PDB file of N, CA and C in Angstrom:
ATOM      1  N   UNK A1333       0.826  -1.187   0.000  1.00 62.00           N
ATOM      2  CA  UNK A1333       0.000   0.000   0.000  1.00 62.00           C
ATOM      3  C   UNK A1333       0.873   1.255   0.000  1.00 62.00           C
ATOM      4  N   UNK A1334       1.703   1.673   0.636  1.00 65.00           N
ATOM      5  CA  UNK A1334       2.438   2.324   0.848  1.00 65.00           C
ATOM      6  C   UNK A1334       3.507   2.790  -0.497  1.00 65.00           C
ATOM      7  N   UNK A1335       4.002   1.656  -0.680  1.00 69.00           N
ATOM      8  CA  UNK A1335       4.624   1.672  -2.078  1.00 69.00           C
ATOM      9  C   UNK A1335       3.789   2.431  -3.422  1.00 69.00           C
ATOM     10  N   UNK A1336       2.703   1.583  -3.153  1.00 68.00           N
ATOM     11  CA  UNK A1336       1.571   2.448  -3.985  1.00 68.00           C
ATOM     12  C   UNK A1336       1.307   3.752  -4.138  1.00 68.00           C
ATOM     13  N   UNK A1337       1.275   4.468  -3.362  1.00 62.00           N
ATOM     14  CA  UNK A1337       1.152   5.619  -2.646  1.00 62.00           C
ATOM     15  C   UNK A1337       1.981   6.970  -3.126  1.00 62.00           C
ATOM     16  N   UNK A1338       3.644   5.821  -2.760  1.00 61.00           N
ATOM     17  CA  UNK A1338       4.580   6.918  -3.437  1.00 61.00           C
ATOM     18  C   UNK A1338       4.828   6.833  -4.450  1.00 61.00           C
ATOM     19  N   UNK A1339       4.199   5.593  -5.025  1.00 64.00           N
ATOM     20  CA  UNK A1339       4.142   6.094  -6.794  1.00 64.00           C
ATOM     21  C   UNK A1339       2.956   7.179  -7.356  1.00 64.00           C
ATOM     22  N   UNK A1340       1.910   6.927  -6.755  1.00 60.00           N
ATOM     23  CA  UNK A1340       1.290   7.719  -7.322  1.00 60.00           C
ATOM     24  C   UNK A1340       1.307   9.529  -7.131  1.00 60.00           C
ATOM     25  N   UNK A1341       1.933   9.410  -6.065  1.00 57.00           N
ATOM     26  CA  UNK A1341       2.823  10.864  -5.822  1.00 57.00           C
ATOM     27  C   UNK A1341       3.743  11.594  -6.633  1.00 57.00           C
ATOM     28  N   UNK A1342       4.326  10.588  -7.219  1.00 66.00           N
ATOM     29  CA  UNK A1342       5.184  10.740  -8.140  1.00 66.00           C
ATOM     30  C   UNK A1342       4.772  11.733  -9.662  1.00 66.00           C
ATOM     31  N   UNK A1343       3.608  10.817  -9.838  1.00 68.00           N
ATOM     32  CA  UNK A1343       2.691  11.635 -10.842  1.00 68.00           C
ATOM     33  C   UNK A1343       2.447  13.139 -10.680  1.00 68.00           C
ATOM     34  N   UNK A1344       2.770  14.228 -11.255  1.00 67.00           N
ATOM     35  CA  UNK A1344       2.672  15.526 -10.949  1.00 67.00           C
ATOM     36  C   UNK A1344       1.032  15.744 -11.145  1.00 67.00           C
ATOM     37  N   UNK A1345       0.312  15.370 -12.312  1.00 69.00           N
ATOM     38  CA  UNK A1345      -1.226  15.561 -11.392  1.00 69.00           C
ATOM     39  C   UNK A1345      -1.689  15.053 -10.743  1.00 69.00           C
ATOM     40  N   UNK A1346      -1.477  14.061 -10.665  1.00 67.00           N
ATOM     41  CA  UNK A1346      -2.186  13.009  -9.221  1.00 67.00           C
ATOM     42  C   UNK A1346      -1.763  13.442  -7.941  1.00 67.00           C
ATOM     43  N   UNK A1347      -0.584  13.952  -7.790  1.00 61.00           N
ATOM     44  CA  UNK A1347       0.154  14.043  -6.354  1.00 61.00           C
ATOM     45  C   UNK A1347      -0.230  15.609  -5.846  1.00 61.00           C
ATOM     46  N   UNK A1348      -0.671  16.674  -7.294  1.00 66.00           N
ATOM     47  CA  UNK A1348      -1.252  17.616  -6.937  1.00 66.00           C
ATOM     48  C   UNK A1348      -2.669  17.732  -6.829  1.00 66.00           C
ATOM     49  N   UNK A1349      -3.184  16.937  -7.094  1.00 69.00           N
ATOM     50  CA  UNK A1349      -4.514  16.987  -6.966  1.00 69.00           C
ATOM     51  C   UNK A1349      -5.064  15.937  -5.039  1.00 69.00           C
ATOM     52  N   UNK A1350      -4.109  15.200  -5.182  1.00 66.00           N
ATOM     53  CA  UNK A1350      -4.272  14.605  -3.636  1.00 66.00           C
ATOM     54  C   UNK A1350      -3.672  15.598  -2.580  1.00 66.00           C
ATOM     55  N   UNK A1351      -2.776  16.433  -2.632  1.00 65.00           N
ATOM     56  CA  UNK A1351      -2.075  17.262  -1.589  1.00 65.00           C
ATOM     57  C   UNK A1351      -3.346  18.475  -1.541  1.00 65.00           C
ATOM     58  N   UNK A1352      -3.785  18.703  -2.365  1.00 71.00           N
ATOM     59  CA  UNK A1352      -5.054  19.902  -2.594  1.00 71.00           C
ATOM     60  C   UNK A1352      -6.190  19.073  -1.665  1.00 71.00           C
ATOM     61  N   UNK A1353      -6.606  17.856  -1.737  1.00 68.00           N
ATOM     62  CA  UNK A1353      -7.746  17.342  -1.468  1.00 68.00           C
ATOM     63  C   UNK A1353      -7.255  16.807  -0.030  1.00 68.00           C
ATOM     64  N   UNK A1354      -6.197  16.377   0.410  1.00 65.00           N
ATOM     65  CA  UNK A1354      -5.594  15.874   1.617  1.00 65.00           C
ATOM     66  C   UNK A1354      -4.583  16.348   2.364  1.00 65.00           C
ATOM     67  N   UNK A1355      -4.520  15.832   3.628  1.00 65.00           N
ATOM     68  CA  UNK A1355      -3.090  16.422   4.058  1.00 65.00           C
ATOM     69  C   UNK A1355      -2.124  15.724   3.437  1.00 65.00           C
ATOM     70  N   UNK A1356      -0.587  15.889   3.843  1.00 66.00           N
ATOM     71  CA  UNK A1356       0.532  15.142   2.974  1.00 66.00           C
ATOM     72  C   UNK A1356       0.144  13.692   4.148  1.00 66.00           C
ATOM     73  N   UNK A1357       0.772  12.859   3.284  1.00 66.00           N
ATOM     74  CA  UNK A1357       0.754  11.521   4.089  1.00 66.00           C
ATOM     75  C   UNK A1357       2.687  11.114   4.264  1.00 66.00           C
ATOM     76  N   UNK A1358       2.421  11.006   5.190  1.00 72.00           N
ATOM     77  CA  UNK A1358       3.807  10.503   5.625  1.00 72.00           C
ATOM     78  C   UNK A1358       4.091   8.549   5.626  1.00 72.00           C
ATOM     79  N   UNK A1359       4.694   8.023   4.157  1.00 75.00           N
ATOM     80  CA  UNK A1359       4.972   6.839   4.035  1.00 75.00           C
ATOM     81  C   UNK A1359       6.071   6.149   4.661  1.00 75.00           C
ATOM     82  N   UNK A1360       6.473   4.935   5.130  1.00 84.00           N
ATOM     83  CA  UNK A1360       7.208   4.457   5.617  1.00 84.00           C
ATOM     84  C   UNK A1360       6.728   3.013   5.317  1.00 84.00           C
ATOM     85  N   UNK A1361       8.162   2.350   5.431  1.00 89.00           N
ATOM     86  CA  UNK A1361       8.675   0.461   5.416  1.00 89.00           C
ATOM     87  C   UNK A1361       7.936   0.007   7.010  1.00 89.00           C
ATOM     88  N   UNK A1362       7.464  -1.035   6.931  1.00 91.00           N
ATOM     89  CA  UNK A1362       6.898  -1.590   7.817  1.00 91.00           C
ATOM     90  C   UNK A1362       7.888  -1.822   8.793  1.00 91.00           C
ATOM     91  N   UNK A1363       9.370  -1.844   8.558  1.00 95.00           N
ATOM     92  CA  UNK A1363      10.504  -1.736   9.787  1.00 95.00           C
ATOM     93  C   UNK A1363      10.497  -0.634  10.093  1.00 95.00           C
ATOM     94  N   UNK A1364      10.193   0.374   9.698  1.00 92.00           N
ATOM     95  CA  UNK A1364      10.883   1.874   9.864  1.00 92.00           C
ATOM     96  C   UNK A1364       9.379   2.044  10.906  1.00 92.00           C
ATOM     97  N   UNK A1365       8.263   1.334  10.392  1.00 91.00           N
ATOM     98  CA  UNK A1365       6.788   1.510  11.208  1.00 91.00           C
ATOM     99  C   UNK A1365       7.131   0.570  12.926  1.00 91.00           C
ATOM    100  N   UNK A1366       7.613   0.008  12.583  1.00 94.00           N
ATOM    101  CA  UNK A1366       7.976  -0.960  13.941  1.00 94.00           C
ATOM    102  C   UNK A1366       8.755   0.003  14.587  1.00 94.00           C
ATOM    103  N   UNK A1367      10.502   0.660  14.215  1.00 95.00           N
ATOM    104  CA  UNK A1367      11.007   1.200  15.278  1.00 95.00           C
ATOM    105  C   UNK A1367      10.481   2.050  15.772  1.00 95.00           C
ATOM    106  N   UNK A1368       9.630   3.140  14.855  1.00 93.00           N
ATOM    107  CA  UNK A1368       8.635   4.599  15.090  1.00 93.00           C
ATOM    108  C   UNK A1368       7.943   3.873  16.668  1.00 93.00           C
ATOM    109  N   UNK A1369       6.900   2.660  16.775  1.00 95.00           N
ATOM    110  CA  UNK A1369       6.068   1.812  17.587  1.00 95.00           C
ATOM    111  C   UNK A1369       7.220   1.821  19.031  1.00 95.00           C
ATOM    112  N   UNK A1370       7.968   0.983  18.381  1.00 96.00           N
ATOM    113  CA  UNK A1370       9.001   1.173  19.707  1.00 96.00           C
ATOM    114  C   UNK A1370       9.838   2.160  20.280  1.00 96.00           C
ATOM    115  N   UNK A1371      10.024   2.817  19.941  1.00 94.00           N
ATOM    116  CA  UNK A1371      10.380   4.264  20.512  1.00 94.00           C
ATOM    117  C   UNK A1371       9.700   4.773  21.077  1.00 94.00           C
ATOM    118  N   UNK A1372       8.382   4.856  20.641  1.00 94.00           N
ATOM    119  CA  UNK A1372       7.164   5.526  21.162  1.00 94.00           C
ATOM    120  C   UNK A1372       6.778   5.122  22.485  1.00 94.00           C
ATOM    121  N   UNK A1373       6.610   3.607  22.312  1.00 96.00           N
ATOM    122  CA  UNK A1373       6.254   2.854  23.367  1.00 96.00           C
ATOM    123  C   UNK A1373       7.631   3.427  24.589  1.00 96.00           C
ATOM    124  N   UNK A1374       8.472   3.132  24.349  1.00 94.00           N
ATOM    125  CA  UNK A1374       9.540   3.415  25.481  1.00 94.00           C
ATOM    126  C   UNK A1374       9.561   4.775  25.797  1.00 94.00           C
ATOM    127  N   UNK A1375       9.580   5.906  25.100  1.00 94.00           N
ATOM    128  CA  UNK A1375       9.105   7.249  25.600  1.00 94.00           C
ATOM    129  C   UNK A1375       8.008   7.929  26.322  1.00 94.00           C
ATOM    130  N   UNK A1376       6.732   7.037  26.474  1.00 95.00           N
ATOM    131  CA  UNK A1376       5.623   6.850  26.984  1.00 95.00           C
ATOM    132  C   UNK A1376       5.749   6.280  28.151  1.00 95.00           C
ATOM    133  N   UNK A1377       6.139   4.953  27.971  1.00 95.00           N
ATOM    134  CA  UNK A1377       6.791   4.522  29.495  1.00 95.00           C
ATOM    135  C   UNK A1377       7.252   5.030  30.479  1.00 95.00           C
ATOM    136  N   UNK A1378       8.561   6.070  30.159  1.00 92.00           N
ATOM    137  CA  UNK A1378       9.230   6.670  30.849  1.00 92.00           C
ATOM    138  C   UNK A1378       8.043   7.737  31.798  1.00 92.00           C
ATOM    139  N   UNK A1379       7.577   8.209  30.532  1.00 93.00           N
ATOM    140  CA  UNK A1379       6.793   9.618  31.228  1.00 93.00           C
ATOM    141  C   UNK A1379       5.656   8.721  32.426  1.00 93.00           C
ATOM    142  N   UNK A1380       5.189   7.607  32.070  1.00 94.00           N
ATOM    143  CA  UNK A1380       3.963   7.167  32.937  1.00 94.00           C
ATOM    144  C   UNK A1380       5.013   6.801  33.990  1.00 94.00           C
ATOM    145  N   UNK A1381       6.232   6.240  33.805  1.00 94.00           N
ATOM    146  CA  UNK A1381       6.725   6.180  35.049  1.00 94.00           C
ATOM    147  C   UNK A1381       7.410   7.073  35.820  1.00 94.00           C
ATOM    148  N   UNK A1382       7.582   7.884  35.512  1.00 94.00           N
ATOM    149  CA  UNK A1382       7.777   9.397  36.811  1.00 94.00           C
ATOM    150  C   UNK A1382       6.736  10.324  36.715  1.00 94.00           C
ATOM    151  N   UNK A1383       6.002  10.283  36.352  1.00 95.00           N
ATOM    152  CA  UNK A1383       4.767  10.606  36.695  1.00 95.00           C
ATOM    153  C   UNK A1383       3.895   9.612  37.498  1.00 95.00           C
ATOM    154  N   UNK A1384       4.143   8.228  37.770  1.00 94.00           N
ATOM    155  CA  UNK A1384       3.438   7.645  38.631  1.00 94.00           C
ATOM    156  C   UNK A1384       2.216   7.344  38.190  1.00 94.00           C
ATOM    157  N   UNK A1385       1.523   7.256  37.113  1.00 93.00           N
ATOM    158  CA  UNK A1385       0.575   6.439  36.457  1.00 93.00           C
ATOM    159  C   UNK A1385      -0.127   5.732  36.942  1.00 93.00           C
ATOM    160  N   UNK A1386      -1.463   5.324  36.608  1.00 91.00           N
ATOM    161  CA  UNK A1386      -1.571   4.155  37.220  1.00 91.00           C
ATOM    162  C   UNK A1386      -3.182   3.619  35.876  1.00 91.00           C
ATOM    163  N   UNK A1387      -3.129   2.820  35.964  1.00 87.00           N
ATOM    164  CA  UNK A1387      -4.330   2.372  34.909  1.00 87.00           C
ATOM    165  C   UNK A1387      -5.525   2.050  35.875  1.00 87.00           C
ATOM    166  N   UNK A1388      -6.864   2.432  35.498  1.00 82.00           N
ATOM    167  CA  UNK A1388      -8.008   2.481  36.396  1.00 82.00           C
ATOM    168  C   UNK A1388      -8.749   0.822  35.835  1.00 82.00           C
TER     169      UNK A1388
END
């Protein structure tokens, strides 16, 4: 899907006519989607844990 995506971006009317109708979409490799996940997850962590968190 993704791949898809940035081809059709590629196309100067297609890619202007979707940036007019949408926001930009930000594509990425399903690894590059995993480390984004894990980073996240561990930066989140941190904050719930000195902040003292707690799940209801």
């Amino acid at each position: 899907m993704a791949a898809r995506r940035r081809c059709v971006h590629r196309v100067p009317s297609a890619g202007h006519r979707l940036s007019e109708a949408h926001p930009p979409v930000d594509t990425s490799t399903p690894e590059q989607l995993g480390s984004l996940v894990k980073s996240e997850l561990e930066r989140w962590k941190n904050v719930v844990a000195r902040a003292k968190l707690t799940a209801d």
